[in-house]
PDB file of C-alpha atoms in Angstrom:
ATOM      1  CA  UNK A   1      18.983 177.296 118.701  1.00  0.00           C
ATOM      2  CA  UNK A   2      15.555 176.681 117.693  1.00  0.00           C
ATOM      3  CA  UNK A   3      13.657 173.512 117.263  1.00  0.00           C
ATOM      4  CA  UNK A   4      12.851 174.160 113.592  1.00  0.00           C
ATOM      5  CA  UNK A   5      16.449 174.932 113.186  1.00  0.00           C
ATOM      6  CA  UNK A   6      17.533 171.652 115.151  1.00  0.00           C
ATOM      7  CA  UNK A   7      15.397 169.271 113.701  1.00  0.00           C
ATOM      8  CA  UNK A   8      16.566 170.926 109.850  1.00  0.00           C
ATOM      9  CA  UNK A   9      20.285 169.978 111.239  1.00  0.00           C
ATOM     10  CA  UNK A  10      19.214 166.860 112.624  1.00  0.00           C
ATOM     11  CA  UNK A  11      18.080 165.488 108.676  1.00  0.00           C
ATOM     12  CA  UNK A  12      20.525 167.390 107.135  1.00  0.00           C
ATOM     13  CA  UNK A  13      23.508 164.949 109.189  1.00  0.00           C
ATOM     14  CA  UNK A  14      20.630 161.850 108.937  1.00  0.00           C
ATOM     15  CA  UNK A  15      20.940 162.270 104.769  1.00  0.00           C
ATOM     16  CA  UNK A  16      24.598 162.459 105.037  1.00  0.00           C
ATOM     17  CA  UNK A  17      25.194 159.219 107.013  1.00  0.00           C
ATOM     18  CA  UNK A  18      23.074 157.094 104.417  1.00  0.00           C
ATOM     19  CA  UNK A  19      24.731 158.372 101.772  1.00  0.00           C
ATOM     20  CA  UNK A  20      27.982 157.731 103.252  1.00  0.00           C
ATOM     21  CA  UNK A  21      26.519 154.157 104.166  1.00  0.00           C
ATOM     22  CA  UNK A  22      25.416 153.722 100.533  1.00  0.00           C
ATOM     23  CA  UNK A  23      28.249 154.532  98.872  1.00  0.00           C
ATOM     24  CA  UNK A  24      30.574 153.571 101.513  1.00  0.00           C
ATOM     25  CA  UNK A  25      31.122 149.938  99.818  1.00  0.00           C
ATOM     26  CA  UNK A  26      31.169 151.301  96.341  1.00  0.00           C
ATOM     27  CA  UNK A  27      34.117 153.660  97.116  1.00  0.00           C
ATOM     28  CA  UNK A  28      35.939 150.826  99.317  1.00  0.00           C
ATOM     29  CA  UNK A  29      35.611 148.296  95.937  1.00  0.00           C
ATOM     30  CA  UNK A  30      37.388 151.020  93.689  1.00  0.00           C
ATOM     31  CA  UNK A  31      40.425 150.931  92.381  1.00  0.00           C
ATOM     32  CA  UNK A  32      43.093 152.512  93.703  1.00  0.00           C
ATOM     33  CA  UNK A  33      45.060 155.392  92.170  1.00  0.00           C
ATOM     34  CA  UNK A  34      48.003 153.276  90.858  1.00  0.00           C
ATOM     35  CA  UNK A  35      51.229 154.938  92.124  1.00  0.00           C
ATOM     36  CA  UNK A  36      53.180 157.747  89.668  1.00  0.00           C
ATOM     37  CA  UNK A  37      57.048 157.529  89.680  1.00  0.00           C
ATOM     38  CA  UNK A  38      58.446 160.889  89.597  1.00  0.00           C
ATOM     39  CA  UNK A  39      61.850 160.806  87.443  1.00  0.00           C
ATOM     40  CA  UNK A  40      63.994 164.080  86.264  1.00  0.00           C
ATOM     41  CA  UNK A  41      64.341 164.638  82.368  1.00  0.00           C
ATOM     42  CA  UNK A  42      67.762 163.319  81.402  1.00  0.00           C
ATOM     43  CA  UNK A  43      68.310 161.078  84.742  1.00  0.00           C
ATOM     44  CA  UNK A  44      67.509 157.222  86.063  1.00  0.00           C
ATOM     45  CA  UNK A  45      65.319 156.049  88.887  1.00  0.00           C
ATOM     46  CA  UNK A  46      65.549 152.363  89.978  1.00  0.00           C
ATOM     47  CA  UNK A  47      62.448 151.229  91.114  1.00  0.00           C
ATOM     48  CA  UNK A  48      61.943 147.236  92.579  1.00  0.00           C
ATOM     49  CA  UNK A  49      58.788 145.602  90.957  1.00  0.00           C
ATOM     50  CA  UNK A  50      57.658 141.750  91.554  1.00  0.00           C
ATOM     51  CA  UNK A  51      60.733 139.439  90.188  1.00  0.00           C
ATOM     52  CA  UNK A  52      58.949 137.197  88.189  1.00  0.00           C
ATOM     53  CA  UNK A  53      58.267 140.219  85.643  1.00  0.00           C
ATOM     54  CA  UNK A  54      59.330 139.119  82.246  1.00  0.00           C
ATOM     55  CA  UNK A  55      58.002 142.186  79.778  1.00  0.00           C
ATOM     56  CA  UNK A  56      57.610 145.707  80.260  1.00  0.00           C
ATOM     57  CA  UNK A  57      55.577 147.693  77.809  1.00  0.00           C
ATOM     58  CA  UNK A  58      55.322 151.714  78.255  1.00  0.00           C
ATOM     59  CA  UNK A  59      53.417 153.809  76.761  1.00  0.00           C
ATOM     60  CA  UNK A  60      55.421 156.500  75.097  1.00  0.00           C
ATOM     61  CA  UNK A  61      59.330 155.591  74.772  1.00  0.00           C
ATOM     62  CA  UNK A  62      59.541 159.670  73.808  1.00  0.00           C
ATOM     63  CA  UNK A  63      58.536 160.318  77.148  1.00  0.00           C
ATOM     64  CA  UNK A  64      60.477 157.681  79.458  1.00  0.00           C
ATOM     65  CA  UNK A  65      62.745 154.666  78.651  1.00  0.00           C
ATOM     66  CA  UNK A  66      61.638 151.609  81.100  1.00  0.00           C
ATOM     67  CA  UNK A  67      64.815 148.956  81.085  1.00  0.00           C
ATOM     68  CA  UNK A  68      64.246 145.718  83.027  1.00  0.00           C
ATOM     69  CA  UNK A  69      67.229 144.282  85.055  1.00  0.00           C
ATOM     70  CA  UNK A  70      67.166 140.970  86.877  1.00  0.00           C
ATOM     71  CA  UNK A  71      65.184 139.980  89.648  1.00  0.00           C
ATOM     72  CA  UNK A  72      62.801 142.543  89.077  1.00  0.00           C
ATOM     73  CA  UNK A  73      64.927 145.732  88.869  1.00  0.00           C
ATOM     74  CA  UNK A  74      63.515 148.578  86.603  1.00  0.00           C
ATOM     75  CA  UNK A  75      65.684 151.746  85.342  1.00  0.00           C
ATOM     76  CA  UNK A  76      62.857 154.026  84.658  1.00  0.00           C
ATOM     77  CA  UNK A  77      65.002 157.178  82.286  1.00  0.00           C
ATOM     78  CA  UNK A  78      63.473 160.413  81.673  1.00  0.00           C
ATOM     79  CA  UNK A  79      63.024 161.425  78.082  1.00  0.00           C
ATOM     80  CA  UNK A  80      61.005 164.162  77.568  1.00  0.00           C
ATOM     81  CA  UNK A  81      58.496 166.411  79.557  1.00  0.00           C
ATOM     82  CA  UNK A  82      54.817 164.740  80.457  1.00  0.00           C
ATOM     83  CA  UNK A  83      53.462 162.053  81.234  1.00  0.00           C
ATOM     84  CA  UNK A  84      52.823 158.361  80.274  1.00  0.00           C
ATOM     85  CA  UNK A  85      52.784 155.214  81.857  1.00  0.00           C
ATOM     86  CA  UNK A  86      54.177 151.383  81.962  1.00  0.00           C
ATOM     87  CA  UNK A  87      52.958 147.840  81.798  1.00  0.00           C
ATOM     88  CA  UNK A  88      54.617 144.932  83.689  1.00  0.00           C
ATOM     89  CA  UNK A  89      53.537 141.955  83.121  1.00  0.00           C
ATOM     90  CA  UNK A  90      54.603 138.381  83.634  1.00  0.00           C
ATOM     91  CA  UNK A  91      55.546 135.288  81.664  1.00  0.00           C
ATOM     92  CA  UNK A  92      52.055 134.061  81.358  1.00  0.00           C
ATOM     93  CA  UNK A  93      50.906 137.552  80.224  1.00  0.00           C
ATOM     94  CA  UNK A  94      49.014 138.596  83.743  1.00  0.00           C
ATOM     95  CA  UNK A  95      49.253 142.475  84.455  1.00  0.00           C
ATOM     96  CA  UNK A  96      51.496 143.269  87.358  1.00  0.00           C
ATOM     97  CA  UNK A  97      51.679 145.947  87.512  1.00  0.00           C
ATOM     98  CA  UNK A  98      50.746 149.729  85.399  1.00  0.00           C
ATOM     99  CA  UNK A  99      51.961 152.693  86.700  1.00  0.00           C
ATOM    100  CA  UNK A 100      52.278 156.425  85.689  1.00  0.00           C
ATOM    101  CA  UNK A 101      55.593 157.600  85.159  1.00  0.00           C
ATOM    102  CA  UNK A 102      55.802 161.978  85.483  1.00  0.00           C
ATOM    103  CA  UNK A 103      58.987 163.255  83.209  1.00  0.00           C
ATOM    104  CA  UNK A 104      59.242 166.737  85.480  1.00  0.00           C
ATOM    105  CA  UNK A 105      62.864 169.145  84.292  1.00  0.00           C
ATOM    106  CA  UNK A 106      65.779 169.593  85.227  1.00  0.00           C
ATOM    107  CA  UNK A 107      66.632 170.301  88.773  1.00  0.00           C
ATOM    108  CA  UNK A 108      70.062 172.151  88.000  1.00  0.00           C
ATOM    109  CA  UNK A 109      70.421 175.784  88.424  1.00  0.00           C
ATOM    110  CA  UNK A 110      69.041 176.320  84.896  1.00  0.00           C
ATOM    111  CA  UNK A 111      69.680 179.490  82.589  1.00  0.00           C
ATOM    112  CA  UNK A 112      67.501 179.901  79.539  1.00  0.00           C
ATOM    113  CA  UNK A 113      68.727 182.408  76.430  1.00  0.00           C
ATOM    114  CA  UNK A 114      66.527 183.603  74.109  1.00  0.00           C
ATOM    115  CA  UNK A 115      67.940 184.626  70.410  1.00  0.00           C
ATOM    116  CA  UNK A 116      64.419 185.631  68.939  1.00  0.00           C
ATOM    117  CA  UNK A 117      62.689 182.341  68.885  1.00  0.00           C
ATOM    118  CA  UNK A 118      65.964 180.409  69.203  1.00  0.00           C
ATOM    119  CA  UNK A 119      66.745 178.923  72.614  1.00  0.00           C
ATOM    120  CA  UNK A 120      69.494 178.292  74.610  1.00  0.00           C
ATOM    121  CA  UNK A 121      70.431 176.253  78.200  1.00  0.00           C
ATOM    122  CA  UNK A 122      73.408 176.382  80.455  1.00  0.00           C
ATOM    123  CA  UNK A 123      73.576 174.778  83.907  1.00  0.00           C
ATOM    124  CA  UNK A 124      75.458 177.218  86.033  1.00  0.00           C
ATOM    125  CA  UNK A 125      76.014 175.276  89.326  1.00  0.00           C
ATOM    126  CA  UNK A 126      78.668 176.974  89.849  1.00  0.00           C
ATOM    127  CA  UNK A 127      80.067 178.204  86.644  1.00  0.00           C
ATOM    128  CA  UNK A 128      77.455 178.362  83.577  1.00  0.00           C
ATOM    129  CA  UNK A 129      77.906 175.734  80.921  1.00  0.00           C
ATOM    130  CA  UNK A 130      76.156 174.551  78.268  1.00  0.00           C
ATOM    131  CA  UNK A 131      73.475 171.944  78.638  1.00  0.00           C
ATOM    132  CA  UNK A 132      71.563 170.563  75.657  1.00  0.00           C
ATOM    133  CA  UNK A 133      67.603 170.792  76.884  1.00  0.00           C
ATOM    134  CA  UNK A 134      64.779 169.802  74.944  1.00  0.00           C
ATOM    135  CA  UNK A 135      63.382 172.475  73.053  1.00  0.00           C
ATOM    136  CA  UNK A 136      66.593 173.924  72.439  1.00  0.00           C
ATOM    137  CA  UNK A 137      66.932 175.744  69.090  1.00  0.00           C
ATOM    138  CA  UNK A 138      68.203 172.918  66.085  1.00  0.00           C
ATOM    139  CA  UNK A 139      71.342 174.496  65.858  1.00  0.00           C
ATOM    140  CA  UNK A 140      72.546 174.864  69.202  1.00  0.00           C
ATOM    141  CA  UNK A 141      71.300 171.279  69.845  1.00  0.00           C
ATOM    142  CA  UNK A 142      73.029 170.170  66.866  1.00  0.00           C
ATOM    143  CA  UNK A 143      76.521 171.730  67.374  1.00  0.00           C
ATOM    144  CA  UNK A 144      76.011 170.346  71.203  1.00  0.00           C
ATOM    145  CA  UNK A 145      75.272 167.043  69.926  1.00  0.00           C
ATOM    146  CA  UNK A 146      78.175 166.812  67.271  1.00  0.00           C
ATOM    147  CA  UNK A 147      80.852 167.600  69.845  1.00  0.00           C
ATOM    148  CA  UNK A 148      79.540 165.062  72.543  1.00  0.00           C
ATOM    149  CA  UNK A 149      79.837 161.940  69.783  1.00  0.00           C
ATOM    150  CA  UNK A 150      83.504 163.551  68.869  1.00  0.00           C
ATOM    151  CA  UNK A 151      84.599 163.395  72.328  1.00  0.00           C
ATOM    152  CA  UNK A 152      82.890 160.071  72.973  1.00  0.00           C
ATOM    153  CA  UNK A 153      84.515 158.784  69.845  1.00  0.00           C
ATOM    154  CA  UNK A 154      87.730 160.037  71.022  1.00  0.00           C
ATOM    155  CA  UNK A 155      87.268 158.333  74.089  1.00  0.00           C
ATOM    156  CA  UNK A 156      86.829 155.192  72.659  1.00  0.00           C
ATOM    157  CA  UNK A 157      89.515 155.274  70.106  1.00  0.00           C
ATOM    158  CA  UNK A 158      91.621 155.869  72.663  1.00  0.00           C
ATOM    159  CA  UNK A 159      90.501 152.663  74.926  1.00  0.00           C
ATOM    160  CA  UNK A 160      90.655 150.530  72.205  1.00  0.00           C
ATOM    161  CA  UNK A 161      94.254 151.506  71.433  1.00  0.00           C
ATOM    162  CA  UNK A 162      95.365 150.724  75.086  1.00  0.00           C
ATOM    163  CA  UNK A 163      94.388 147.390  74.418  1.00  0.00           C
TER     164      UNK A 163
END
C-alpha cells in the first residue's frame, strides 16, 4: 500500500471518529423507538402497563380496541388492518406510556373466493368454513352476520329460561 494511499485512509477513519464523537451524544439523547404491539385481526393480546394508569386513549378504535383491566392490565383487540397507536396516561394526566399497536391478518389457513368483485373467506383448518373477514363482499358479510346474532340470541334465550 502506498503512502498517498495510507495517509487518504488514515483521514478518511480520522473524519469518521469525530463525527461519531459529535453526534455520538445527540443520538444517545434521542428518543427511543417506543415499542409496537403486534395483535391478529379479530383476536386479544394482554399486555401489563404501569398500575397506576387510569385512562387510555387510542388513536383509531377502527383499527384496535384498547380495554383497561385492573392493576394495569390492557386487552389490546384487533379491529381492522394497519396501524395506530395508544395513550396511557395517569390520574394526574402525565403520559405513560404511547405505543404503536400493528393490526396484521389472520393467521388461519385462509381461503379467499372471488365472485367478480365480490369476496369471500373460509378458514379451512381442517375442514373449510366460513369466516367473516374484513373486506368481505356486503352480502356475504351480512348473511354471516345475521346468523351469528340468531344463534347468539338463541343462546341466550335459552340461559335465561334455565333460570
Amino acid at each position: 500500500m502506498s503512502s498517498k494511499h495510507l495517509r487518504t485512509r488514515i483521514r478518511a477513519f480520522s473524519a469518521f471518529l469525530a463525527v461519531g464523537i459529535l453526534l455520538g451524544p445527540a443520538v444517545a439523547l434521542a428518543d427511543p423507538v417506543p415499542e409496537s404491539i403486534a395483535v391478529n385481526v379479530d383476536q386479544a393480546k394482554l399486555v401489563r402497563l404501569p398500575s397506576r394508569v387510569s385512562t387510555i386513549v387510542v388513536g383509531n378504535p377502527l383499527i384496535a380496541d384498547v380495554t383497561l383491566q385492573p392493576g394495569g392490565l390492557v386487552v389490546v383487540t384487533g379491529k381492522g388492518y394497519g396501524a395506530t397507536n395508544f395513550i396511557a396516561m395517569d390520574r394526574a394526566g402525565e403520559v405513560l406510556v404511547d405505543r404503536v399497536i400493528q393490526v396484521e391478518g389472520p393467521t388461519d389457513q385462509l381461503v379467499t373466493i372471488y365472485r367478480g368483485v365480490e369476496r369471500e373467506s373460509y378458514s379451512c383448518m381442517p375442514i373449510c368454513q366460513r369466516r367473516v373477514t374484513l373486506g368481505d363482499g356486503s352480502e356475504y358479510f351480512k348473511a354471516a352476520m345475521d346468523q351469528a346474532g340468531n344463534l347468539s340470541s338463541q343462546a341466550s334465550g335459552a340461559a335465561a329460561s334455565k333460570q
